[in-house]
XYZ file of C-alpha atoms in Angstrom:
475
model
C 93.308 62.845 129.861
C 91.055 64.887 131.798
C 91.375 68.899 131.411
C 90.116 70.641 134.580
C 89.491 74.299 133.095
C 88.211 76.932 135.643
C 85.207 78.735 133.634
C 83.749 82.080 135.417
C 80.344 82.273 133.991
C 80.239 85.766 135.045
C 83.260 86.893 133.311
C 82.801 89.141 130.351
C 85.100 86.894 128.410
C 83.454 84.336 126.196
C 83.752 80.535 127.342
C 85.640 79.363 124.237
C 88.307 82.179 124.906
C 88.724 80.881 128.629
C 89.131 77.395 127.439
C 91.635 78.468 124.838
C 93.536 80.801 127.075
C 93.791 78.036 129.773
C 94.877 75.527 127.557
C 97.427 77.591 125.913
C 98.923 78.650 129.043
C 99.109 75.120 130.198
C 100.948 74.431 126.982
C 103.465 77.328 127.194
C 104.473 76.122 130.917
C 105.205 72.883 130.068
C 102.114 71.154 131.916
C 100.990 69.887 128.515
C 104.087 68.403 126.443
C 104.163 67.715 122.871
C 102.620 64.575 121.595
C 100.468 64.574 124.550
C 96.945 63.557 123.913
C 93.841 66.359 124.400
C 90.537 65.246 125.401
C 87.886 65.304 122.462
C 85.741 67.950 121.864
C 82.682 66.269 123.079
C 84.321 64.477 125.930
C 85.807 68.124 127.304
C 82.399 69.562 126.773
C 80.512 66.948 128.672
C 83.139 67.514 131.389
C 82.778 71.355 131.411
C 79.206 71.538 130.739
C 79.475 73.401 127.981
C 78.516 73.292 124.322
C 80.626 71.267 121.882
C 80.744 74.183 119.661
C 82.202 76.185 122.340
C 85.172 73.712 123.052
C 85.313 73.215 118.964
C 85.773 77.055 118.837
C 88.708 77.067 121.516
C 90.488 74.044 119.642
C 89.767 75.671 116.287
C 91.990 78.669 117.461
C 94.843 76.271 119.119
C 94.949 75.084 115.659
C 95.220 78.078 113.552
C 98.187 78.965 116.021
C 99.782 75.788 116.118
C 99.628 74.971 119.435
C 97.496 71.534 118.655
C 97.362 69.314 115.978
C 94.792 66.432 114.743
C 95.975 63.039 113.903
C 93.287 61.338 111.582
C 91.100 58.670 113.452
C 93.613 59.206 116.355
C 92.372 62.175 117.979
C 93.973 65.740 118.825
C 97.436 66.359 120.410
C 99.490 68.996 121.792
C 101.941 70.204 119.092
C 105.904 70.660 119.418
C 106.456 73.995 120.397
C 108.424 73.461 123.369
C 112.069 72.620 121.615
C 112.244 76.500 120.524
C 110.803 78.369 123.549
C 113.876 81.114 123.805
C 111.775 83.656 121.833
C 108.707 84.304 123.971
C 105.343 84.241 123.228
C 102.733 86.947 122.013
C 101.889 88.831 125.134
C 98.749 89.995 126.368
C 95.179 89.474 124.938
C 94.440 88.697 121.452
C 92.126 91.661 120.752
C 89.780 92.003 117.752
C 89.934 93.494 115.282
C 98.279 95.033 106.350
C 100.046 95.511 103.940
C 98.642 95.743 100.256
C 96.822 99.240 99.406
C 94.004 97.748 97.525
C 95.019 100.073 94.824
C 95.091 98.697 90.958
C 98.369 98.330 89.417
C 99.780 101.005 87.530
C 98.111 100.721 83.511
C 96.046 98.007 84.408
C 93.048 98.795 81.857
C 89.439 99.580 83.577
C 87.164 96.823 83.187
C 83.926 96.552 81.512
C 82.391 93.656 82.029
C 79.773 92.347 84.427
C 81.306 90.700 87.763
C 84.965 91.748 88.999
C 86.394 89.331 91.357
C 89.387 91.686 92.177
C 91.415 90.992 95.143
C 92.880 94.743 95.676
C 90.030 96.662 96.616
C 87.844 97.140 99.849
C 84.138 98.176 100.325
C 83.883 101.519 100.105
C 79.772 101.751 100.401
C 80.100 101.265 103.691
C 82.683 103.622 104.751
C 81.763 106.299 107.432
C 81.664 109.394 105.494
C 79.631 111.076 108.372
C 81.696 110.481 111.229
C 84.871 111.225 108.772
C 83.771 114.662 108.173
C 82.660 115.269 111.613
C 86.292 114.524 112.701
C 87.660 116.882 110.198
C 85.062 119.448 110.762
C 85.905 119.199 114.518
C 89.808 119.555 113.680
C 89.322 122.619 111.771
C 86.500 124.328 114.059
C 89.053 126.568 115.619
C 92.367 128.378 114.324
C 94.603 125.411 115.029
C 97.667 127.145 113.364
C 99.798 124.419 115.110
C 98.702 121.908 112.506
C 100.002 123.758 109.676
C 103.482 123.572 110.880
C 105.887 121.136 110.038
C 105.350 118.101 112.932
C 107.665 115.438 113.584
C 109.123 113.495 111.293
C 108.079 110.256 112.683
C 104.183 111.090 112.762
C 102.143 112.944 115.280
C 102.764 111.710 118.860
C 98.964 111.147 119.528
C 98.278 109.097 116.544
C 101.519 107.063 117.393
C 100.757 106.454 120.520
C 96.976 105.952 119.813
C 98.661 103.197 116.994
C 100.649 101.710 119.875
C 97.636 100.859 121.929
C 95.495 99.578 119.230
C 98.587 97.160 118.209
C 99.300 96.174 121.757
C 95.510 95.181 122.762
C 94.403 93.850 119.077
C 97.559 92.265 117.733
C 99.839 91.679 120.766
C 102.389 93.978 119.504
C 104.860 95.128 121.958
C 106.324 98.758 121.397
C 106.701 102.045 122.562
C 105.340 105.221 120.868
C 108.906 106.270 119.864
C 109.427 103.257 118.036
C 106.496 103.867 115.490
C 106.884 105.782 111.950
C 104.246 107.076 110.033
C 104.100 107.286 106.718
C 101.885 107.481 103.429
C 101.461 103.896 102.830
C 103.436 100.578 102.862
C 105.533 101.651 99.715
C 106.708 104.860 100.824
C 107.440 103.169 104.061
C 109.817 99.973 102.631
C 111.733 102.858 100.975
C 112.220 104.717 104.005
C 113.272 101.259 105.782
C 115.781 100.678 102.993
C 117.652 104.057 104.168
C 117.700 102.345 107.605
C 118.965 99.191 106.341
C 121.482 100.057 103.885
C 122.377 98.395 100.772
C 124.362 95.351 101.658
C 121.337 92.787 102.185
C 119.775 90.197 100.373
C 115.914 89.958 100.828
C 114.322 86.341 100.622
C 110.486 86.783 100.079
C 107.676 83.938 100.127
C 106.742 82.364 96.778
C 104.402 83.422 95.746
C 104.170 86.961 97.455
C 102.482 90.509 97.155
C 104.579 91.520 94.015
C 104.106 95.308 94.845
C 106.506 94.846 97.781
C 108.792 92.997 95.674
C 108.916 95.642 92.910
C 109.733 98.285 95.834
C 112.483 96.221 97.258
C 113.928 95.441 93.874
C 113.582 98.729 92.896
C 115.902 99.842 96.046
C 118.734 97.806 94.425
C 118.239 94.537 96.864
C 118.858 91.224 95.450
C 115.326 89.145 96.043
C 115.362 85.804 96.146
C 112.205 83.332 96.422
C 111.683 81.047 99.098
C 109.265 78.320 98.620
C 106.393 77.720 101.166
C 104.968 74.364 102.802
C 101.552 74.443 104.158
C 102.729 76.250 107.402
C 104.557 79.181 105.527
C 108.107 80.082 104.309
C 110.268 77.203 104.706
C 113.481 77.816 107.180
C 115.851 75.415 105.357
C 115.313 76.655 101.934
C 115.626 80.227 103.360
C 119.025 79.527 105.158
C 120.107 78.228 101.727
C 119.242 81.117 99.704
C 121.699 83.314 101.527
C 119.489 86.203 102.290
C 119.734 87.803 105.848
C 116.318 89.790 105.442
C 113.162 88.021 104.990
C 109.948 89.683 104.106
C 106.900 87.675 105.601
C 103.088 87.846 106.059
C 102.308 85.410 109.027
C 98.969 86.150 109.858
C 97.299 85.740 106.620
C 99.842 85.418 103.395
C 98.782 87.005 100.190
C 97.938 84.824 98.102
C 97.893 81.566 99.683
C 95.492 82.627 102.762
C 98.254 80.612 104.894
C 98.176 81.546 108.391
C 101.593 80.831 110.188
C 101.542 78.351 113.576
C 103.592 79.167 116.227
C 106.102 76.632 115.732
C 107.077 77.855 112.349
C 107.286 81.668 113.845
C 109.833 80.498 116.273
C 111.750 78.686 113.829
C 112.090 81.932 111.723
C 112.968 83.674 114.633
C 115.661 81.265 115.379
C 117.222 81.710 111.703
C 117.191 85.350 112.364
C 118.947 85.195 115.796
C 121.756 82.667 114.261
C 123.469 85.727 112.733
C 124.253 89.047 113.627
C 122.163 91.455 111.200
C 119.280 89.367 110.367
C 115.902 90.649 110.339
C 112.511 89.500 109.643
C 109.887 92.055 108.185
C 106.574 91.270 109.203
C 104.016 92.747 106.940
C 100.602 92.074 108.752
C 98.654 91.701 105.746
C 94.675 91.104 106.149
C 95.228 90.627 110.044
C 91.926 92.311 110.920
C 89.588 89.848 109.085
C 89.411 86.415 110.416
C 85.837 84.350 110.149
C 86.689 81.583 112.400
C 88.060 82.073 116.099
C 89.823 85.086 116.835
C 92.732 87.067 115.034
C 96.120 85.288 115.400
C 98.869 87.453 117.241
C 101.595 89.491 115.465
C 104.823 87.700 115.213
C 106.457 90.767 116.858
C 104.966 89.985 120.068
C 107.062 87.064 120.270
C 110.263 88.769 119.527
C 112.528 89.395 122.607
C 115.665 90.229 120.660
C 114.529 93.211 118.372
C 114.774 91.167 115.061
C 111.222 91.925 114.040
C 110.157 95.102 111.761
C 106.636 95.272 112.170
C 104.705 97.080 109.316
C 101.013 97.605 108.557
C 98.562 100.309 106.900
C 95.085 101.277 107.609
C 94.315 100.773 103.749
C 92.067 97.919 104.016
C 90.469 98.601 107.137
C 89.497 101.911 106.191
C 90.449 103.267 102.750
C 92.962 103.199 100.580
C 92.980 106.903 100.143
C 93.654 107.411 103.585
C 97.349 106.807 102.650
C 98.458 105.764 106.520
C 100.928 103.351 107.306
C 103.262 102.498 109.936
C 106.651 100.807 110.786
C 107.569 99.295 114.186
C 111.494 99.493 114.326
C 113.381 97.514 117.008
C 115.481 99.803 119.181
C 118.795 98.882 117.450
C 117.368 100.061 114.150
C 115.582 103.099 115.751
C 119.123 104.173 116.564
C 119.977 103.728 113.001
C 116.658 105.701 111.920
C 117.761 108.510 113.965
C 121.341 108.827 112.664
C 120.359 108.200 108.919
C 116.822 108.874 108.059
C 115.253 111.298 110.828
C 115.496 114.288 108.482
C 112.969 112.971 106.363
C 109.910 115.029 106.749
C 106.342 112.985 107.566
C 104.846 112.479 104.183
C 101.183 112.475 105.883
C 99.155 115.470 106.366
C 99.292 116.683 110.432
C 95.386 117.265 109.744
C 95.085 113.627 108.111
C 96.981 112.213 111.279
C 94.923 114.321 113.498
C 91.799 113.123 111.923
C 93.168 109.396 112.499
C 93.972 109.908 115.902
C 90.387 111.028 116.465
C 89.029 108.207 114.718
C 90.972 105.810 116.967
C 90.819 107.518 120.045
C 87.046 108.149 120.219
C 86.252 104.442 119.320
C 85.227 105.097 115.427
C 87.807 102.829 114.068
C 86.856 99.933 116.527
C 82.970 100.132 115.840
C 83.561 100.827 112.111
C 86.097 97.486 112.216
C 83.402 95.545 113.935
C 80.805 96.747 111.488
C 83.254 95.769 108.477
C 83.959 92.356 109.896
C 80.264 91.298 109.786
C 79.956 92.878 106.176
C 82.702 90.869 105.069
C 81.860 87.588 106.401
C 78.390 87.980 105.140
C 79.984 88.261 101.797
C 82.465 85.677 102.669
C 79.565 83.017 103.550
C 77.588 84.269 100.296
C 80.593 83.607 98.176
C 81.117 79.766 99.911
C 77.527 79.137 99.480
C 77.403 79.846 95.904
C 80.647 78.068 95.322
C 78.624 74.573 96.293
C 77.878 74.272 92.962
C 81.682 74.284 91.745
C 82.728 71.897 94.442
C 82.533 68.748 92.291
C 85.125 70.465 89.634
C 87.403 72.783 92.353
C 89.157 72.494 95.512
C 88.191 75.675 97.470
C 90.870 77.044 99.913
C 91.800 80.186 102.264
C 88.177 80.486 103.299
C 88.718 81.384 106.984
C 90.398 84.895 106.793
C 91.072 87.915 104.537
C 89.211 89.261 101.407
C 89.692 86.618 98.984
C 89.553 82.517 98.380
C 91.341 80.101 96.082
C 89.699 77.856 93.365
C 92.109 74.929 92.092
C 90.510 72.854 89.271
C 90.298 69.327 90.342
C 91.260 68.134 86.652
C 93.878 70.412 86.456
C 92.805 72.693 83.354
C 95.533 75.657 82.745
C 94.835 79.088 84.530
C 95.057 80.807 81.200
C 92.132 78.857 80.143
C 89.776 79.446 82.947
C 90.433 83.132 82.818
C 89.660 83.395 79.132
C 86.606 81.217 79.821
C 85.537 83.423 82.577
C 85.939 86.515 80.563
C 83.899 85.450 77.756
C 80.638 85.754 80.290
C 81.637 89.068 81.385
C 83.709 87.965 84.686
C 86.887 88.887 85.350
C 89.032 86.384 87.715
C 92.788 86.195 88.633
C 95.511 84.101 88.426
C 97.902 82.846 91.405
C 100.454 82.992 88.599
C 100.863 86.518 88.818
C 102.097 86.430 92.312
C 105.103 84.750 91.525
C 108.379 86.704 91.362
C 109.774 84.498 88.621
C 107.499 82.161 86.464
C 109.978 79.387 86.746
C 109.292 79.583 90.315
C 105.862 78.511 90.280
C 105.312 74.818 91.407
C 101.791 75.449 91.931
C 98.679 73.831 90.104
C 96.684 76.514 88.228
C 94.998 78.304 90.770
C 92.606 81.373 90.647
C 92.290 84.047 93.246
C 88.829 85.571 93.688
C 88.354 88.697 95.939
C 84.852 89.945 97.065
C 85.336 92.883 99.106
C 84.074 95.242 96.156
C 81.070 93.204 95.303
C 77.708 93.068 96.665
C 76.089 89.592 97.706
C 74.266 89.905 94.573
C 76.903 90.317 92.342
C 78.786 87.601 93.994
C 75.943 85.001 93.420
C 75.677 86.481 89.718
C 79.149 86.003 89.155
C 79.575 82.438 90.579
C 76.383 81.576 88.457
C 78.173 82.901 85.343
C 81.559 81.280 86.425
C 79.387 77.701 86.768
C 78.137 78.559 83.191
C 81.770 79.140 81.806
C 83.316 76.187 83.910
C 80.575 73.686 82.963
C 83.149 71.724 81.281
C 86.132 71.903 83.561
């Protein structure tokens, strides 16, 4: 088939994004139907008189979001997303741009080896200390007595409005500032959310998952059931079977597997939530800011027309763990419950810190910092993938298009514990995927290692992989 894509060379929007947006809208409107074959990237690039890489970038984004699927030796086809269209789609543009705090687990011993591939930390060497000092100095230059008062329990209104604006443009989240609650990190916000939801719930979590969230939810007294995933994310049929009425998911970049949930699976989970009154999805927008192929995938919350998605994120990964500022976006039904049951809890974030973050967002410092960190992390990401070529004969590499870690799976199935032990003998710390399962007996995955790179320099990455190549020479 032919596609007549109207391109505007004078637009500030990149050509690949114009192609992506046009085809996406054609699919949404039903003009391109499920199963319909799309032209190859070569043919479309020739017809549009653009480079093939431009078309391929547009196709890669549609593949990531689930609007398109490829069939080996046959070509590209429109995916089946129309059978569940009652929930709407992510709104507005996908801007450029979380919930793990990046902190070590309590009691974890300090590492005294050569290279630590921890998936938890971030790069603090490039934190904009000068700008942060300036922002704080500007806030306190006058005797601003108001800042030393108790403040709004939900958080400062100007900060909540700045967060709303950012989420709308960068993540496709649709909400008012009134729906946003600011708190000191994701763990506190989950505890606050438990006061809003009440006790009589069963919570489903992806298997494997972010264990700290599990510990918090379990600590609030909720029964938690792990639900297995396929290549698209949490399986709706297994979710239904487990009897949960709340599901905690990470659709934009699942931790630790790195799965990006396509549109159809998101619609299926929204469909599950709509089947019964009182069902909700908790969307933890983990690592959504860092994507190295195509544009960031929009948040699930933007597709939700019925108020069944509770959206949460933090600035811990994108700025620094010590900032300790996260946020909840409550649907209107739960916002009313919050006002009745939990609005008397004072905000856990200093008003001065809130004001500093507001200035950081409002004056454009955050966007510039995020763009800079994307470039830095992509450089480290590329250095890691380049170094890992020496291990490709022995390991499969996964999750390499987003986030701050990748997965390594041995082709011959050597035990995870053995791989970790051999690495430690060479002074390198790696992490097993098995630690991310709620119950060990639910681990159906092959032995897999999680390698983070955010805290390392390119030189340390290369040294670490060189040592791993030596440690695993017989794998």
